[in-house]
Amino acid sequence: MRIDLQRLMETINTSAAMGATENGGLHRLTLANEDTEMRGTFVHWLETAGLEVTVDDFGNIYGRREGTNPDLSPVVIGSHLDTQPYGGKYDGVIGVLAALEVIRTLNDEDIKTERPIVIVNFTNEEGARFTPPLLGSGAVIGDLSKTTVYDTKDAEGTRFETALYESGYQGEEVHRLREAHAFVELHIEQGPVLEQKQKSIGVVQGIQGLAWLTVHVKGEADHAGTTPMSGRKDALVAASAMVTALSRYAASVEELVITVGTLQVAPSAPNVVPSDAAFTIDMRHPDDHMRKGVPMAIRKIIADTSKMYNVDFELETKYQAETVHFPERIQNVLLKETSSLEYESEKFYSGASHDAKNMSSIAETGMIFVPSVNGKSHHEEEYTNDADIEKGANVLLRATKRLADENE
Amino acid sequence: MRIDLQRLMETINTSAAMGATENGGLHRLTLANEDTEMRGTFVHWLETAGLEVTVDDFGNIYGRREGTNPDLSPVVIGSHLDTQPYGGKYDGVIGVLAALEVIRTLNDEDIKTERPIVIVNFTNEEGARFTPPLLGSGAVIGDLSKTTVYDTKDAEGTRFETALYESGYQGEEVHRLREAHAFVELHIEQGPVLEQKQKSIGVVQGIQGLAWLTVHVKGEADHAGTTPMSGRKDALVAASAMVTALSRYAASVEELVITVGTLQVAPSAPNVVPSDAAFTIDMRHPDDHMRKGVPMAIRKIIADTSKMYNVDFELETKYQAETVHFPERIQNVLLKETSSLEYESEKFYSGASHDAKNMSSIAETGMIFVPSVNGKSHHEEEYTNDADIEKGANVLLRATKRLADENE
């Protein structure tokens, strides 16, 4: 029992034409014309595969293949068809289209499963046109209220509900996914781990937790010409020393990543010693105990550096998310099917968030990663080898069948 | 022969009321109502002191005290009465008002000088309302064209000429200062040197040269969660290492100052590893040979750091100014008069620019600095002790008399 790679790649290439960019990428923002066109094609494919298609009130599209025991909760597989601006054609798209390929293969082989299988395309996973990201899955599990979702606006002021209505994909609340026996999402890795380890299959252990902190460094503004180096309280020099110290610290702790993605300076004139520097810290580690200790280490680095440079600081924690751990049981199903296919796998935590994070609150959840060439993601040059896509889809096929045959 | 400190302080305090801020500072932008009010009072003081008042077509105000030999070129003394936004009440203001006190003292003592003495208040030295700074003195020496000066606009779009006309201080071209035997400017130091050395009088050797450079660091944007520390090309981490290395380097070279006053990051999202960082470098050293070598050292620091952090860079020199050296002869006059008064002096280069820099192109020029408490300048807390103002004014008095009695 294997998927048909040629058919899957044709599907991926057809998708890649709807929002294709000059440089070989994909620009398909949520509910824009390209996304609506893709949705139409996707629904057609679902219907042709004999699935019962429904759309919920957030535009999430479902295709249901009935099980021999329709009273059992379904196994749900899928991801999202939207992209980042000038993003790639793989990302979550292959998770939805590999799910379709799973159904087609089961159909071809005339294989019945005990449980229903539901394919899902979640709306606005990327959060590029509408914020927040993971919108469709977050709404379905009740993490986001309908009012919040409907009132969110794009950069041009268009309400989500308006865009949804105009696309023709405003379905009904009754169709929301309420329960699932399991949820499995195939996605590209978006990082370099699999490529570096030369493995084709990533079995995702969960979504690593993160903390967002802000640091405000307070020094003193001075004249760039008249203030000797020794008398300065330069907020930017101090902040720079903090940035490099944080980077060195992160590199010294396994699996820890720390990113300073924004930094503002005031008064911001070439001939004035900066009085203020403010920056953000994004810190991620899969181990919650570890991650809770890191902010203390960060505080020590910031405090020591402040002292050294004779400046003051304020450090605030703005946001924290616990690590989501996917159940061992689903990981083991994925590992077992991977080795039965004689593929090599690597277990690790996802640094990025995914719809699977939301789904894990209502279903036993797992994720399969396939390699990103050069680790590129959210980029027109994003690429995954056909052979790896084939392997990922085969693992998804076997795991789906196995989970759908579980009758308790 | 001594100035009258009480009278001088009354003059300074009267000035300090025209644009006084709640925190004891002075907010007197060029040709704003406060500046116009100050100009009116100043002209009244000049006339009361028996001076011949003229105004040129840039609003520079002159008060001439005739010499016994009116055919000789004048000795010019003065500075500027405008301030930075929420600046201090001393700055250049005391240079103009001490010049007035010099005239009043000569009048009281009935002292005649061979050469005429001219007091000047230059328009828009600060460049806070209109750019560029040193506008009035730059225009008088022909460094700025009349068109450039008249067309420059403030932040609200008001042309300089309009503001000048409406203030009533648009005088005539014929009154421009064309020649001078010498120019002497008293000013606060705006830095910590005199305070640290516990000296009351700074004899300024010149205006130190400077270079402005820009650095653009090019790395690669990556996902903050999925990219391990070791695989990153983080433009901000690299730029931060450059900023701290430049600061350390500057601290290691005597009299060198390097300031990174602005820094921008892109794409500037908390969860994206920065692909770009751009910053400015302001570098000053009084020795031109030295200063010309420094950019090479800076390039090496930038290049080595780029290599270490696996990023690319572009470095450009945007602006360079040679050091202006004031003639030894004027420095010696100032030093001699300082020691005849038994005051202690320190010779050094000014890190900031002044109208004296422009005047040095048409006259033998010197500057007297008095201490800034805590080195504060362009700040409401700017302060200079009365005793130091008295000393500075006495040196100005004696030096002016000496120079005005030179007949060749």
PDB file of N, CA, C and O in Angstrom, chain B residues 56-88:
ATOM      1  N   ASP B  56      21.954  92.410   9.408  1.00  0.00           N
ATOM      2  CA  ASP B  56      22.168  92.058   8.004  1.00  0.00           C
ATOM      3  C   ASP B  56      20.983  91.246   7.467  1.00  0.00           C
ATOM      4  O   ASP B  56      19.980  91.045   8.155  1.00  0.00           O
ATOM      5  N   ASP B  57      21.094  90.816   6.234  1.00  0.00           N
ATOM      6  CA  ASP B  57      19.962  90.157   5.558  1.00  0.00           C
ATOM      7  C   ASP B  57      19.743  88.715   6.029  1.00  0.00           C
ATOM      8  O   ASP B  57      18.867  88.024   5.508  1.00  0.00           O
ATOM      9  N   PHE B  58      20.509  88.251   7.011  1.00  0.00           N
ATOM     10  CA  PHE B  58      20.264  86.933   7.619  1.00  0.00           C
ATOM     11  C   PHE B  58      19.791  87.089   9.065  1.00  0.00           C
ATOM     12  O   PHE B  58      19.653  86.111   9.788  1.00  0.00           O
ATOM     13  N   GLY B  59      19.572  88.341   9.472  1.00  0.00           N
ATOM     14  CA  GLY B  59      19.085  88.587  10.832  1.00  0.00           C
ATOM     15  C   GLY B  59      20.195  88.619  11.871  1.00  0.00           C
ATOM     16  O   GLY B  59      19.926  88.719  13.064  1.00  0.00           O
ATOM     17  N   ASN B  60      21.448  88.505  11.425  1.00  0.00           N
ATOM     18  CA  ASN B  60      22.557  88.645  12.377  1.00  0.00           C
ATOM     19  C   ASN B  60      22.564  90.093  12.883  1.00  0.00           C
ATOM     20  O   ASN B  60      22.456  91.029  12.096  1.00  0.00           O
ATOM     21  N   ILE B  61      22.686  90.262  14.208  1.00  0.00           N
ATOM     22  CA  ILE B  61      22.643  91.601  14.806  1.00  0.00           C
ATOM     23  C   ILE B  61      24.047  92.004  15.259  1.00  0.00           C
ATOM     24  O   ILE B  61      24.729  91.222  15.931  1.00  0.00           O
ATOM     25  N   TYR B  62      24.439  93.236  14.870  1.00  0.00           N
ATOM     26  CA  TYR B  62      25.761  93.732  15.238  1.00  0.00           C
ATOM     27  C   TYR B  62      25.617  95.016  16.054  1.00  0.00           C
ATOM     28  O   TYR B  62      24.725  95.829  15.795  1.00  0.00           O
ATOM     29  N   GLY B  63      26.522  95.175  17.028  1.00  0.00           N
ATOM     30  CA  GLY B  63      26.610  96.444  17.762  1.00  0.00           C
ATOM     31  C   GLY B  63      28.056  96.907  17.720  1.00  0.00           C
ATOM     32  O   GLY B  63      28.947  96.196  18.189  1.00  0.00           O
ATOM     33  N   ARG B  64      28.288  98.078  17.133  1.00  0.00           N
ATOM     34  CA  ARG B  64      29.675  98.535  16.906  1.00  0.00           C
ATOM     35  C   ARG B  64      30.049  99.666  17.859  1.00  0.00           C
ATOM     36  O   ARG B  64      29.346 100.670  17.963  1.00  0.00           O
ATOM     37  N   ARG B  65      31.184  99.461  18.509  1.00  0.00           N
ATOM     38  CA  ARG B  65      31.769 100.511  19.366  1.00  0.00           C
ATOM     39  C   ARG B  65      32.976 101.047  18.603  1.00  0.00           C
ATOM     40  O   ARG B  65      33.911 100.306  18.320  1.00  0.00           O
ATOM     41  N   GLU B  66      32.930 102.310  18.252  1.00  0.00           N
ATOM     42  CA  GLU B  66      33.960 102.864  17.382  1.00  0.00           C
ATOM     43  C   GLU B  66      35.334 102.825  18.054  1.00  0.00           C
ATOM     44  O   GLU B  66      35.429 102.912  19.282  1.00  0.00           O
ATOM     45  N   GLY B  67      36.376 102.671  17.235  1.00  0.00           N
ATOM     46  CA  GLY B  67      37.742 102.718  17.745  1.00  0.00           C
ATOM     47  C   GLY B  67      38.341 104.099  17.506  1.00  0.00           C
ATOM     48  O   GLY B  67      37.764 104.925  16.787  1.00  0.00           O
ATOM     49  N   THR B  68      39.490 104.325  18.098  1.00  0.00           N
ATOM     50  CA  THR B  68      40.148 105.619  17.861  1.00  0.00           C
ATOM     51  C   THR B  68      40.657 105.692  16.430  1.00  0.00           C
ATOM     52  O   THR B  68      40.878 106.773  15.901  1.00  0.00           O
ATOM     53  N   ASN B  69      40.851 104.538  15.818  1.00  0.00           N
ATOM     54  CA  ASN B  69      41.241 104.501  14.402  1.00  0.00           C
ATOM     55  C   ASN B  69      40.175 103.723  13.627  1.00  0.00           C
ATOM     56  O   ASN B  69      40.292 102.520  13.437  1.00  0.00           O
ATOM     57  N   PRO B  70      39.122 104.406  13.195  1.00  0.00           N
ATOM     58  CA  PRO B  70      37.958 103.719  12.607  1.00  0.00           C
ATOM     59  C   PRO B  70      38.272 103.002  11.299  1.00  0.00           C
ATOM     60  O   PRO B  70      37.471 102.199  10.830  1.00  0.00           O
ATOM     61  N   ASP B  71      39.425 103.260  10.708  1.00  0.00           N
ATOM     62  CA  ASP B  71      39.760 102.590   9.450  1.00  0.00           C
ATOM     63  C   ASP B  71      40.296 101.179   9.666  1.00  0.00           C
ATOM     64  O   ASP B  71      40.368 100.387   8.731  1.00  0.00           O
ATOM     65  N   LEU B  72      40.659 100.882  10.885  1.00  0.00           N
ATOM     66  CA  LEU B  72      41.162  99.522  11.167  1.00  0.00           C
ATOM     67  C   LEU B  72      39.978  98.560  11.251  1.00  0.00           C
ATOM     68  O   LEU B  72      38.876  98.940  11.651  1.00  0.00           O
ATOM     69  N   SER B  73      40.246  97.288  10.879  1.00  0.00           N
ATOM     70  CA  SER B  73      39.170  96.286  10.946  1.00  0.00           C
ATOM     71  C   SER B  73      38.856  95.983  12.411  1.00  0.00           C
ATOM     72  O   SER B  73      39.732  96.091  13.283  1.00  0.00           O
ATOM     73  N   PRO B  74      37.621  95.626  12.694  1.00  0.00           N
ATOM     74  CA  PRO B  74      37.193  95.487  14.086  1.00  0.00           C
ATOM     75  C   PRO B  74      37.612  94.168  14.728  1.00  0.00           C
ATOM     76  O   PRO B  74      37.909  93.191  14.050  1.00  0.00           O
ATOM     77  N   VAL B  75      37.606  94.171  16.044  1.00  0.00           N
ATOM     78  CA  VAL B  75      37.640  92.919  16.800  1.00  0.00           C
ATOM     79  C   VAL B  75      36.182  92.559  17.060  1.00  0.00           C
ATOM     80  O   VAL B  75      35.399  93.384  17.541  1.00  0.00           O
ATOM     81  N   VAL B  76      35.814  91.300  16.700  1.00  0.00           N
ATOM     82  CA  VAL B  76      34.420  90.885  16.810  1.00  0.00           C
ATOM     83  C   VAL B  76      34.290  89.880  17.947  1.00  0.00           C
ATOM     84  O   VAL B  76      35.109  88.951  18.057  1.00  0.00           O
ATOM     85  N   ILE B  77      33.304  90.085  18.798  1.00  0.00           N
ATOM     86  CA  ILE B  77      33.056  89.149  19.907  1.00  0.00           C
ATOM     87  C   ILE B  77      31.565  88.833  19.953  1.00  0.00           C
ATOM     88  O   ILE B  77      30.735  89.665  19.589  1.00  0.00           O
ATOM     89  N   GLY B  78      31.242  87.622  20.345  1.00  0.00           N
ATOM     90  CA  GLY B  78      29.823  87.253  20.424  1.00  0.00           C
ATOM     91  C   GLY B  78      29.601  85.780  20.171  1.00  0.00           C
ATOM     92  O   GLY B  78      30.557  84.991  20.097  1.00  0.00           O
ATOM     93  N   SER B  79      28.343  85.418  20.025  1.00  0.00           N
ATOM     94  CA  SER B  79      27.972  84.017  19.826  1.00  0.00           C
ATOM     95  C   SER B  79      26.509  84.011  19.340  1.00  0.00           C
ATOM     96  O   SER B  79      26.192  84.732  18.385  1.00  0.00           O
ATOM     97  N   HIS B  80      25.609  83.288  20.012  1.00  0.00           N
ATOM     98  CA  HIS B  80      24.222  83.212  19.527  1.00  0.00           C
ATOM     99  C   HIS B  80      23.255  83.190  20.705  1.00  0.00           C
ATOM    100  O   HIS B  80      23.571  82.648  21.775  1.00  0.00           O
ATOM    101  N   LEU B  81      22.056  83.719  20.484  1.00  0.00           N
ATOM    102  CA  LEU B  81      21.042  83.817  21.544  1.00  0.00           C
ATOM    103  C   LEU B  81      19.943  82.759  21.394  1.00  0.00           C
ATOM    104  O   LEU B  81      19.059  82.667  22.252  1.00  0.00           O
ATOM    105  N   ASP B  82      19.962  81.988  20.308  1.00  0.00           N
ATOM    106  CA  ASP B  82      18.936  80.936  20.156  1.00  0.00           C
ATOM    107  C   ASP B  82      19.353  79.699  20.951  1.00  0.00           C
ATOM    108  O   ASP B  82      20.527  79.572  21.355  1.00  0.00           O
ATOM    109  N   THR B  83      18.408  78.805  21.222  1.00  0.00           N
ATOM    110  CA  THR B  83      18.703  77.579  21.992  1.00  0.00           C
ATOM    111  C   THR B  83      18.129  76.358  21.278  1.00  0.00           C
ATOM    112  O   THR B  83      17.337  76.480  20.345  1.00  0.00           O
ATOM    113  N   GLN B  84      18.520  75.197  21.765  1.00  0.00           N
ATOM    114  CA  GLN B  84      17.881  73.937  21.374  1.00  0.00           C
ATOM    115  C   GLN B  84      16.495  73.882  22.017  1.00  0.00           C
ATOM    116  O   GLN B  84      16.224  74.617  22.969  1.00  0.00           O
ATOM    117  N   PRO B  85      15.604  73.023  21.540  1.00  0.00           N
ATOM    118  CA  PRO B  85      14.318  72.824  22.218  1.00  0.00           C
ATOM    119  C   PRO B  85      14.592  72.369  23.656  1.00  0.00           C
ATOM    120  O   PRO B  85      15.380  71.439  23.866  1.00  0.00           O
ATOM    121  N   TYR B  86      13.947  73.026  24.607  1.00  0.00           N
ATOM    122  CA  TYR B  86      14.141  72.680  26.017  1.00  0.00           C
ATOM    123  C   TYR B  86      15.632  72.557  26.357  1.00  0.00           C
ATOM    124  O   TYR B  86      16.074  71.581  26.937  1.00  0.00           O
ATOM    125  N   GLY B  87      16.367  73.563  25.902  1.00  0.00           N
ATOM    126  CA  GLY B  87      17.800  73.597  26.172  1.00  0.00           C
ATOM    127  C   GLY B  87      18.085  74.377  27.451  1.00  0.00           C
ATOM    128  O   GLY B  87      17.203  74.569  28.289  1.00  0.00           O
ATOM    129  N   GLY B  88      19.341  74.839  27.552  1.00  0.00           N
ATOM    130  CA  GLY B  88      19.755  75.531  28.764  1.00  0.00           C
ATOM    131  C   GLY B  88      19.871  77.031  28.530  1.00  0.00           C
ATOM    132  O   GLY B  88      19.816  77.512  27.399  1.00  0.00           O
TER     133      GLY B  88
END
